[in-house]
Amino acid sequence: MAAKNIFKMTTPNKTPPGADPKQLERTGTVREIGSQAVWSLSSCKPGFGVDQLRDDNLETYWQSDGSQPHLVNIQFRRKTTVKTLCIYADYKSDESYTPSKISVRVGNNFHNLQEIRQLELVEPSGWIHVPLTDNHKKPTRTFMIQIAVLANHQNGRDTHMRQIKIYTPVEESSIAESQLFFL
């Protein structure tokens, strides 16, 4: 794994137009691969777990139920190329449950995770796009991604995350091949 720079991302109060990750998919350059992973959480309230985090409904959410850091673990069965992580957060709805500081870690397993991004979120409202690329904009190859909520707004204890999506780049050659197939 190449050396990674940790940097802080500050979110604007409003999500810019076009930030919906489904628009990324429509470009044909990336595809969502969260369904290929095994998801686990450090804790959750009953009825507010992985299913709500992945149900494509911005009204539902994961709610942690324990001490920080709150963890979302995403494990792939094989080494996987990941380019972008998208998290939906809504400060207006969730207030003190909204994450304010997040660490994104990658590795082969729980024992060798390395932080590649640290985000400072300021009253986020909408999709937060987190690049999982190195200094040369090359996507990361990993078996595991861990999202750690280190702090919430207003010193809140538990956290809400409404949705998480993970994207891999679509190989240009496979796009060309699939287009030839339909000719």
PDB file of C-alpha atoms in Angstrom:
ATOM      1  CA  MET A   1       0.000   0.000   0.000  1.00  0.00           C
ATOM      2  CA  ALA A   2       1.478   3.364  -1.013  1.00  0.00           C
ATOM      3  CA  ALA A   3       2.010   6.104   1.547  1.00  0.00           C
ATOM      4  CA  LYS A   4      -1.133   8.134   2.056  1.00  0.00           C
ATOM      5  CA  ASN A   5      -1.515  11.735   3.091  1.00  0.00           C
ATOM      6  CA  ILE A   6      -4.064  12.464   5.751  1.00  0.00           C
ATOM      7  CA  PHE A   7      -5.972  15.606   5.014  1.00  0.00           C
ATOM      8  CA  LYS A   8      -8.908  17.383   6.475  1.00  0.00           C
ATOM      9  CA  MET A   9     -12.011  18.016   4.434  1.00  0.00           C
ATOM     10  CA  THR A  10     -14.437  20.649   5.605  1.00  0.00           C
ATOM     11  CA  THR A  11     -17.956  20.334   4.287  1.00  0.00           C
ATOM     12  CA  PRO A  12     -19.939  23.303   3.075  1.00  0.00           C
ATOM     13  CA  ASN A  13     -23.358  23.937   4.591  1.00  0.00           C
ATOM     14  CA  LYS A  14     -25.097  23.099   1.305  1.00  0.00           C
ATOM     15  CA  THR A  15     -24.375  20.169  -0.957  1.00  0.00           C
ATOM     16  CA  PRO A  16     -23.543  21.466  -4.433  1.00  0.00           C
ATOM     17  CA  PRO A  17     -25.978  20.584  -7.216  1.00  0.00           C
ATOM     18  CA  GLY A  18     -25.156  17.273  -8.858  1.00  0.00           C
ATOM     19  CA  ALA A  19     -23.629  15.793  -5.719  1.00  0.00           C
ATOM     20  CA  ASP A  20     -26.096  12.878  -5.677  1.00  0.00           C
ATOM     21  CA  PRO A  21     -23.885   9.806  -6.140  1.00  0.00           C
ATOM     22  CA  LYS A  22     -26.458   8.220  -8.463  1.00  0.00           C
ATOM     23  CA  GLN A  23     -25.410  10.872 -10.984  1.00  0.00           C
ATOM     24  CA  LEU A  24     -21.852   9.517 -10.716  1.00  0.00           C
ATOM     25  CA  GLU A  25     -23.159   6.084 -11.699  1.00  0.00           C
ATOM     26  CA  ARG A  26     -25.048   7.506 -14.681  1.00  0.00           C
ATOM     27  CA  THR A  27     -21.754   8.768 -16.148  1.00  0.00           C
ATOM     28  CA  GLY A  28     -20.711   5.131 -16.591  1.00  0.00           C
ATOM     29  CA  THR A  29     -17.303   5.777 -14.991  1.00  0.00           C
ATOM     30  CA  VAL A  30     -18.083   4.213 -11.584  1.00  0.00           C
ATOM     31  CA  ARG A  31     -20.426   1.634 -10.072  1.00  0.00           C
ATOM     32  CA  GLU A  32     -21.636   1.081  -6.525  1.00  0.00           C
ATOM     33  CA  ILE A  33     -20.172  -2.078  -4.943  1.00  0.00           C
ATOM     34  CA  GLY A  34     -21.513  -1.985  -1.386  1.00  0.00           C
ATOM     35  CA  SER A  35     -23.611  -5.102  -2.046  1.00  0.00           C
ATOM     36  CA  GLN A  36     -20.388  -7.094  -2.608  1.00  0.00           C
ATOM     37  CA  ALA A  37     -19.216  -6.375   0.949  1.00  0.00           C
ATOM     38  CA  VAL A  38     -20.011  -7.685   4.412  1.00  0.00           C
ATOM     39  CA  TRP A  39     -21.088  -4.778   6.626  1.00  0.00           C
ATOM     40  CA  SER A  40     -20.839  -4.616  10.416  1.00  0.00           C
ATOM     41  CA  LEU A  41     -21.310  -1.907  13.032  1.00  0.00           C
ATOM     42  CA  SER A  42     -19.713  -1.309  16.426  1.00  0.00           C
ATOM     43  CA  SER A  43     -23.229  -0.901  17.856  1.00  0.00           C
ATOM     44  CA  CYS A  44     -26.763   0.008  16.858  1.00  0.00           C
ATOM     45  CA  LYS A  45     -30.194   0.643  18.313  1.00  0.00           C
ATOM     46  CA  PRO A  46     -32.670  -2.116  17.345  1.00  0.00           C
ATOM     47  CA  GLY A  47     -34.184  -1.293  13.937  1.00  0.00           C
ATOM     48  CA  PHE A  48     -31.460   1.283  13.111  1.00  0.00           C
ATOM     49  CA  GLY A  49     -28.641  -0.840  11.698  1.00  0.00           C
ATOM     50  CA  VAL A  50     -26.980  -1.880   8.447  1.00  0.00           C
ATOM     51  CA  ASP A  51     -30.305  -2.432   6.639  1.00  0.00           C
ATOM     52  CA  GLN A  52     -31.285   1.214   7.184  1.00  0.00           C
ATOM     53  CA  LEU A  53     -27.797   2.439   6.253  1.00  0.00           C
ATOM     54  CA  ARG A  54     -28.023   0.663   2.890  1.00  0.00           C
ATOM     55  CA  ASP A  55     -31.752   0.927   1.984  1.00  0.00           C
ATOM     56  CA  ASP A  56     -31.479   3.918  -0.425  1.00  0.00           C
ATOM     57  CA  ASN A  57     -33.902   5.872   1.785  1.00  0.00           C
ATOM     58  CA  LEU A  58     -32.602   9.232   3.041  1.00  0.00           C
ATOM     59  CA  GLU A  59     -35.251   9.238   5.789  1.00  0.00           C
ATOM     60  CA  THR A  60     -33.826   6.147   7.543  1.00  0.00           C
ATOM     61  CA  TYR A  61     -30.503   5.926   9.354  1.00  0.00           C
ATOM     62  CA  TRP A  62     -28.063   3.908  11.406  1.00  0.00           C
ATOM     63  CA  GLN A  63     -28.032   4.972  15.048  1.00  0.00           C
ATOM     64  CA  SER A  64     -25.115   3.891  17.199  1.00  0.00           C
ATOM     65  CA  ASP A  65     -25.667   2.750  20.762  1.00  0.00           C
ATOM     66  CA  GLY A  66     -22.428   2.867  22.724  1.00  0.00           C
ATOM     67  CA  SER A  67     -19.230   4.769  23.333  1.00  0.00           C
ATOM     68  CA  GLN A  68     -17.168   6.471  20.634  1.00  0.00           C
ATOM     69  CA  PRO A  69     -15.601   5.834  18.279  1.00  0.00           C
ATOM     70  CA  HIS A  70     -18.623   4.483  16.395  1.00  0.00           C
ATOM     71  CA  LEU A  71     -17.490   2.151  13.609  1.00  0.00           C
ATOM     72  CA  VAL A  72     -18.832   1.045  10.246  1.00  0.00           C
ATOM     73  CA  ASN A  73     -16.800  -1.898   8.916  1.00  0.00           C
ATOM     74  CA  ILE A  74     -16.996  -2.805   5.237  1.00  0.00           C
ATOM     75  CA  GLN A  75     -15.191  -6.020   4.301  1.00  0.00           C
ATOM     76  CA  PHE A  76     -14.717  -7.432   0.805  1.00  0.00           C
ATOM     77  CA  ARG A  77     -14.107 -11.116   0.055  1.00  0.00           C
ATOM     78  CA  ARG A  78     -11.258 -10.226  -2.305  1.00  0.00           C
ATOM     79  CA  LYS A  79      -8.967  -7.244  -2.699  1.00  0.00           C
ATOM     80  CA  THR A  80     -11.145  -4.576  -4.269  1.00  0.00           C
ATOM     81  CA  THR A  81     -10.448  -1.296  -6.040  1.00  0.00           C
ATOM     82  CA  VAL A  82     -12.334   1.577  -4.441  1.00  0.00           C
ATOM     83  CA  LYS A  83     -12.383   5.141  -5.695  1.00  0.00           C
ATOM     84  CA  THR A  84     -15.003   7.087  -3.736  1.00  0.00           C
ATOM     85  CA  LEU A  85     -16.938   6.751  -0.508  1.00  0.00           C
ATOM     86  CA  CYS A  86     -20.188   8.731  -0.233  1.00  0.00           C
ATOM     87  CA  ILE A  87     -21.853   9.428   3.113  1.00  0.00           C
ATOM     88  CA  TYR A  88     -25.215  11.137   3.523  1.00  0.00           C
ATOM     89  CA  ALA A  89     -25.541  13.280   6.649  1.00  0.00           C
ATOM     90  CA  ASP A  90     -28.236  15.799   7.603  1.00  0.00           C
ATOM     91  CA  TYR A  91     -27.430  18.201  10.423  1.00  0.00           C
ATOM     92  CA  LYS A  92     -30.846  19.895  10.297  1.00  0.00           C
ATOM     93  CA  SER A  93     -32.604  16.590  11.029  1.00  0.00           C
ATOM     94  CA  ASP A  94     -30.036  14.965  13.302  1.00  0.00           C
ATOM     95  CA  GLU A  95     -28.361  17.883  15.177  1.00  0.00           C
ATOM     96  CA  SER A  96     -26.156  16.441  17.977  1.00  0.00           C
ATOM     97  CA  TYR A  97     -26.290  12.980  16.352  1.00  0.00           C
ATOM     98  CA  THR A  98     -24.498  14.349  13.260  1.00  0.00           C
ATOM     99  CA  PRO A  99     -20.823  13.358  12.921  1.00  0.00           C
ATOM    100  CA  SER A 100     -18.347  16.254  13.122  1.00  0.00           C
ATOM    101  CA  LYS A 101     -15.108  14.282  12.860  1.00  0.00           C
ATOM    102  CA  ILE A 102     -14.692  11.088  10.813  1.00  0.00           C
ATOM    103  CA  SER A 103     -11.661   8.897  10.126  1.00  0.00           C
ATOM    104  CA  VAL A 104     -11.579   6.646   7.035  1.00  0.00           C
ATOM    105  CA  ARG A 105      -9.230   3.679   7.317  1.00  0.00           C
ATOM    106  CA  VAL A 106      -8.279   0.910   4.886  1.00  0.00           C
ATOM    107  CA  GLY A 107      -6.372  -2.345   5.194  1.00  0.00           C
ATOM    108  CA  ASN A 108      -6.420  -6.113   4.851  1.00  0.00           C
ATOM    109  CA  ASN A 109      -8.180  -6.722   8.186  1.00  0.00           C
ATOM    110  CA  PHE A 110      -8.950  -5.142  11.571  1.00  0.00           C
ATOM    111  CA  HIS A 111      -5.306  -5.464  12.663  1.00  0.00           C
ATOM    112  CA  ASN A 112      -3.580  -3.407   9.989  1.00  0.00           C
ATOM    113  CA  LEU A 113      -5.982  -0.553   9.205  1.00  0.00           C
ATOM    114  CA  GLN A 114      -4.364   2.738   8.225  1.00  0.00           C
ATOM    115  CA  GLU A 115      -6.094   6.108   8.234  1.00  0.00           C
ATOM    116  CA  ILE A 116      -6.137   7.631   4.745  1.00  0.00           C
ATOM    117  CA  ARG A 117      -8.632  10.454   5.303  1.00  0.00           C
ATOM    118  CA  GLN A 118      -9.799  12.516   8.234  1.00  0.00           C
ATOM    119  CA  LEU A 119     -12.817  14.760   7.762  1.00  0.00           C
ATOM    120  CA  GLU A 120     -13.993  17.711   9.809  1.00  0.00           C
ATOM    121  CA  LEU A 121     -17.694  18.110   9.000  1.00  0.00           C
ATOM    122  CA  VAL A 122     -19.370  21.458   9.622  1.00  0.00           C
ATOM    123  CA  GLU A 123     -23.158  21.046   9.801  1.00  0.00           C
ATOM    124  CA  PRO A 124     -23.266  18.762   6.733  1.00  0.00           C
ATOM    125  CA  SER A 125     -26.438  18.663   4.681  1.00  0.00           C
ATOM    126  CA  GLY A 126     -26.349  16.096   1.897  1.00  0.00           C
ATOM    127  CA  TRP A 127     -23.848  13.770   0.280  1.00  0.00           C
ATOM    128  CA  ILE A 128     -20.218  13.960   1.347  1.00  0.00           C
ATOM    129  CA  HIS A 129     -17.854  12.599  -1.312  1.00  0.00           C
ATOM    130  CA  VAL A 130     -14.638  11.167   0.112  1.00  0.00           C
ATOM    131  CA  PRO A 131     -11.946  10.304  -2.439  1.00  0.00           C
ATOM    132  CA  LEU A 132     -10.196   7.024  -1.663  1.00  0.00           C
ATOM    133  CA  THR A 133      -7.260   7.783  -3.911  1.00  0.00           C
ATOM    134  CA  ASP A 134      -3.548   8.335  -3.409  1.00  0.00           C
ATOM    135  CA  ASN A 135      -1.583  11.495  -4.222  1.00  0.00           C
ATOM    136  CA  HIS A 136      -1.613  10.547  -7.917  1.00  0.00           C
ATOM    137  CA  LYS A 137      -5.423  10.118  -7.941  1.00  0.00           C
ATOM    138  CA  LYS A 138      -5.002   6.354  -8.234  1.00  0.00           C
ATOM    139  CA  PRO A 139      -7.842   4.368  -6.568  1.00  0.00           C
ATOM    140  CA  THR A 140      -7.126   2.342  -3.433  1.00  0.00           C
ATOM    141  CA  ARG A 141      -7.048  -1.474  -3.472  1.00  0.00           C
ATOM    142  CA  THR A 142      -8.177  -2.952  -0.175  1.00  0.00           C
ATOM    143  CA  PHE A 143      -9.974  -5.770   1.586  1.00  0.00           C
ATOM    144  CA  MET A 144     -11.522  -3.531   4.215  1.00  0.00           C
ATOM    145  CA  ILE A 145     -12.768   0.021   4.802  1.00  0.00           C
ATOM    146  CA  GLN A 146     -13.556   1.311   8.260  1.00  0.00           C
ATOM    147  CA  ILE A 147     -15.405   4.559   8.903  1.00  0.00           C
ATOM    148  CA  ALA A 148     -14.857   5.774  12.456  1.00  0.00           C
ATOM    149  CA  VAL A 149     -17.019   8.555  13.896  1.00  0.00           C
ATOM    150  CA  LEU A 150     -14.654  10.253  16.335  1.00  0.00           C
ATOM    151  CA  ALA A 151     -16.917  13.145  17.404  1.00  0.00           C
ATOM    152  CA  ASN A 152     -20.419  14.523  16.877  1.00  0.00           C
ATOM    153  CA  HIS A 153     -21.770  18.051  16.727  1.00  0.00           C
ATOM    154  CA  GLN A 154     -22.637  19.599  20.106  1.00  0.00           C
ATOM    155  CA  ASN A 155     -20.626  16.810  21.812  1.00  0.00           C
ATOM    156  CA  GLY A 156     -23.405  14.304  21.040  1.00  0.00           C
ATOM    157  CA  ARG A 157     -22.835  10.732  22.195  1.00  0.00           C
ATOM    158  CA  ASP A 158     -24.553   8.524  19.607  1.00  0.00           C
ATOM    159  CA  THR A 159     -24.436   9.131  15.874  1.00  0.00           C
ATOM    160  CA  HIS A 160     -26.755   8.993  12.863  1.00  0.00           C
ATOM    161  CA  MET A 161     -25.592   8.163   9.353  1.00  0.00           C
ATOM    162  CA  ARG A 162     -28.327   8.055   6.742  1.00  0.00           C
ATOM    163  CA  GLN A 163     -26.628   6.298   3.811  1.00  0.00           C
ATOM    164  CA  ILE A 164     -23.180   5.072   2.734  1.00  0.00           C
ATOM    165  CA  LYS A 165     -22.205   4.180  -0.846  1.00  0.00           C
ATOM    166  CA  ILE A 166     -18.893   2.807  -2.144  1.00  0.00           C
ATOM    167  CA  TYR A 167     -17.766   3.225  -5.747  1.00  0.00           C
ATOM    168  CA  THR A 168     -15.249   1.425  -7.915  1.00  0.00           C
ATOM    169  CA  PRO A 169     -14.045   2.734 -11.280  1.00  0.00           C
ATOM    170  CA  VAL A 170     -15.501   1.019 -14.334  1.00  0.00           C
ATOM    171  CA  GLU A 171     -12.733  -0.223 -16.590  1.00  0.00           C
ATOM    172  CA  GLU A 172     -12.760   1.579 -19.925  1.00  0.00           C
ATOM    173  CA  SER A 173     -11.980  -1.625 -21.831  1.00  0.00           C
ATOM    174  CA  SER A 174     -15.017  -3.393 -20.329  1.00  0.00           C
ATOM    175  CA  ILE A 175     -17.228  -0.449 -21.341  1.00  0.00           C
ATOM    176  CA  ALA A 176     -15.945  -0.678 -24.898  1.00  0.00           C
ATOM    177  CA  GLU A 177     -16.446  -4.455 -24.959  1.00  0.00           C
ATOM    178  CA  SER A 178     -20.013  -4.207 -23.683  1.00  0.00           C
ATOM    179  CA  GLN A 179     -20.780  -1.557 -26.301  1.00  0.00           C
ATOM    180  CA  LEU A 180     -19.439  -3.849 -29.046  1.00  0.00           C
ATOM    181  CA  PHE A 181     -21.634  -6.644 -27.759  1.00  0.00           C
ATOM    182  CA  PHE A 182     -24.734  -4.555 -28.478  1.00  0.00           C
ATOM    183  CA  LEU A 183     -23.662  -3.484 -31.992  1.00  0.00           C
TER     184      LEU A 183
END
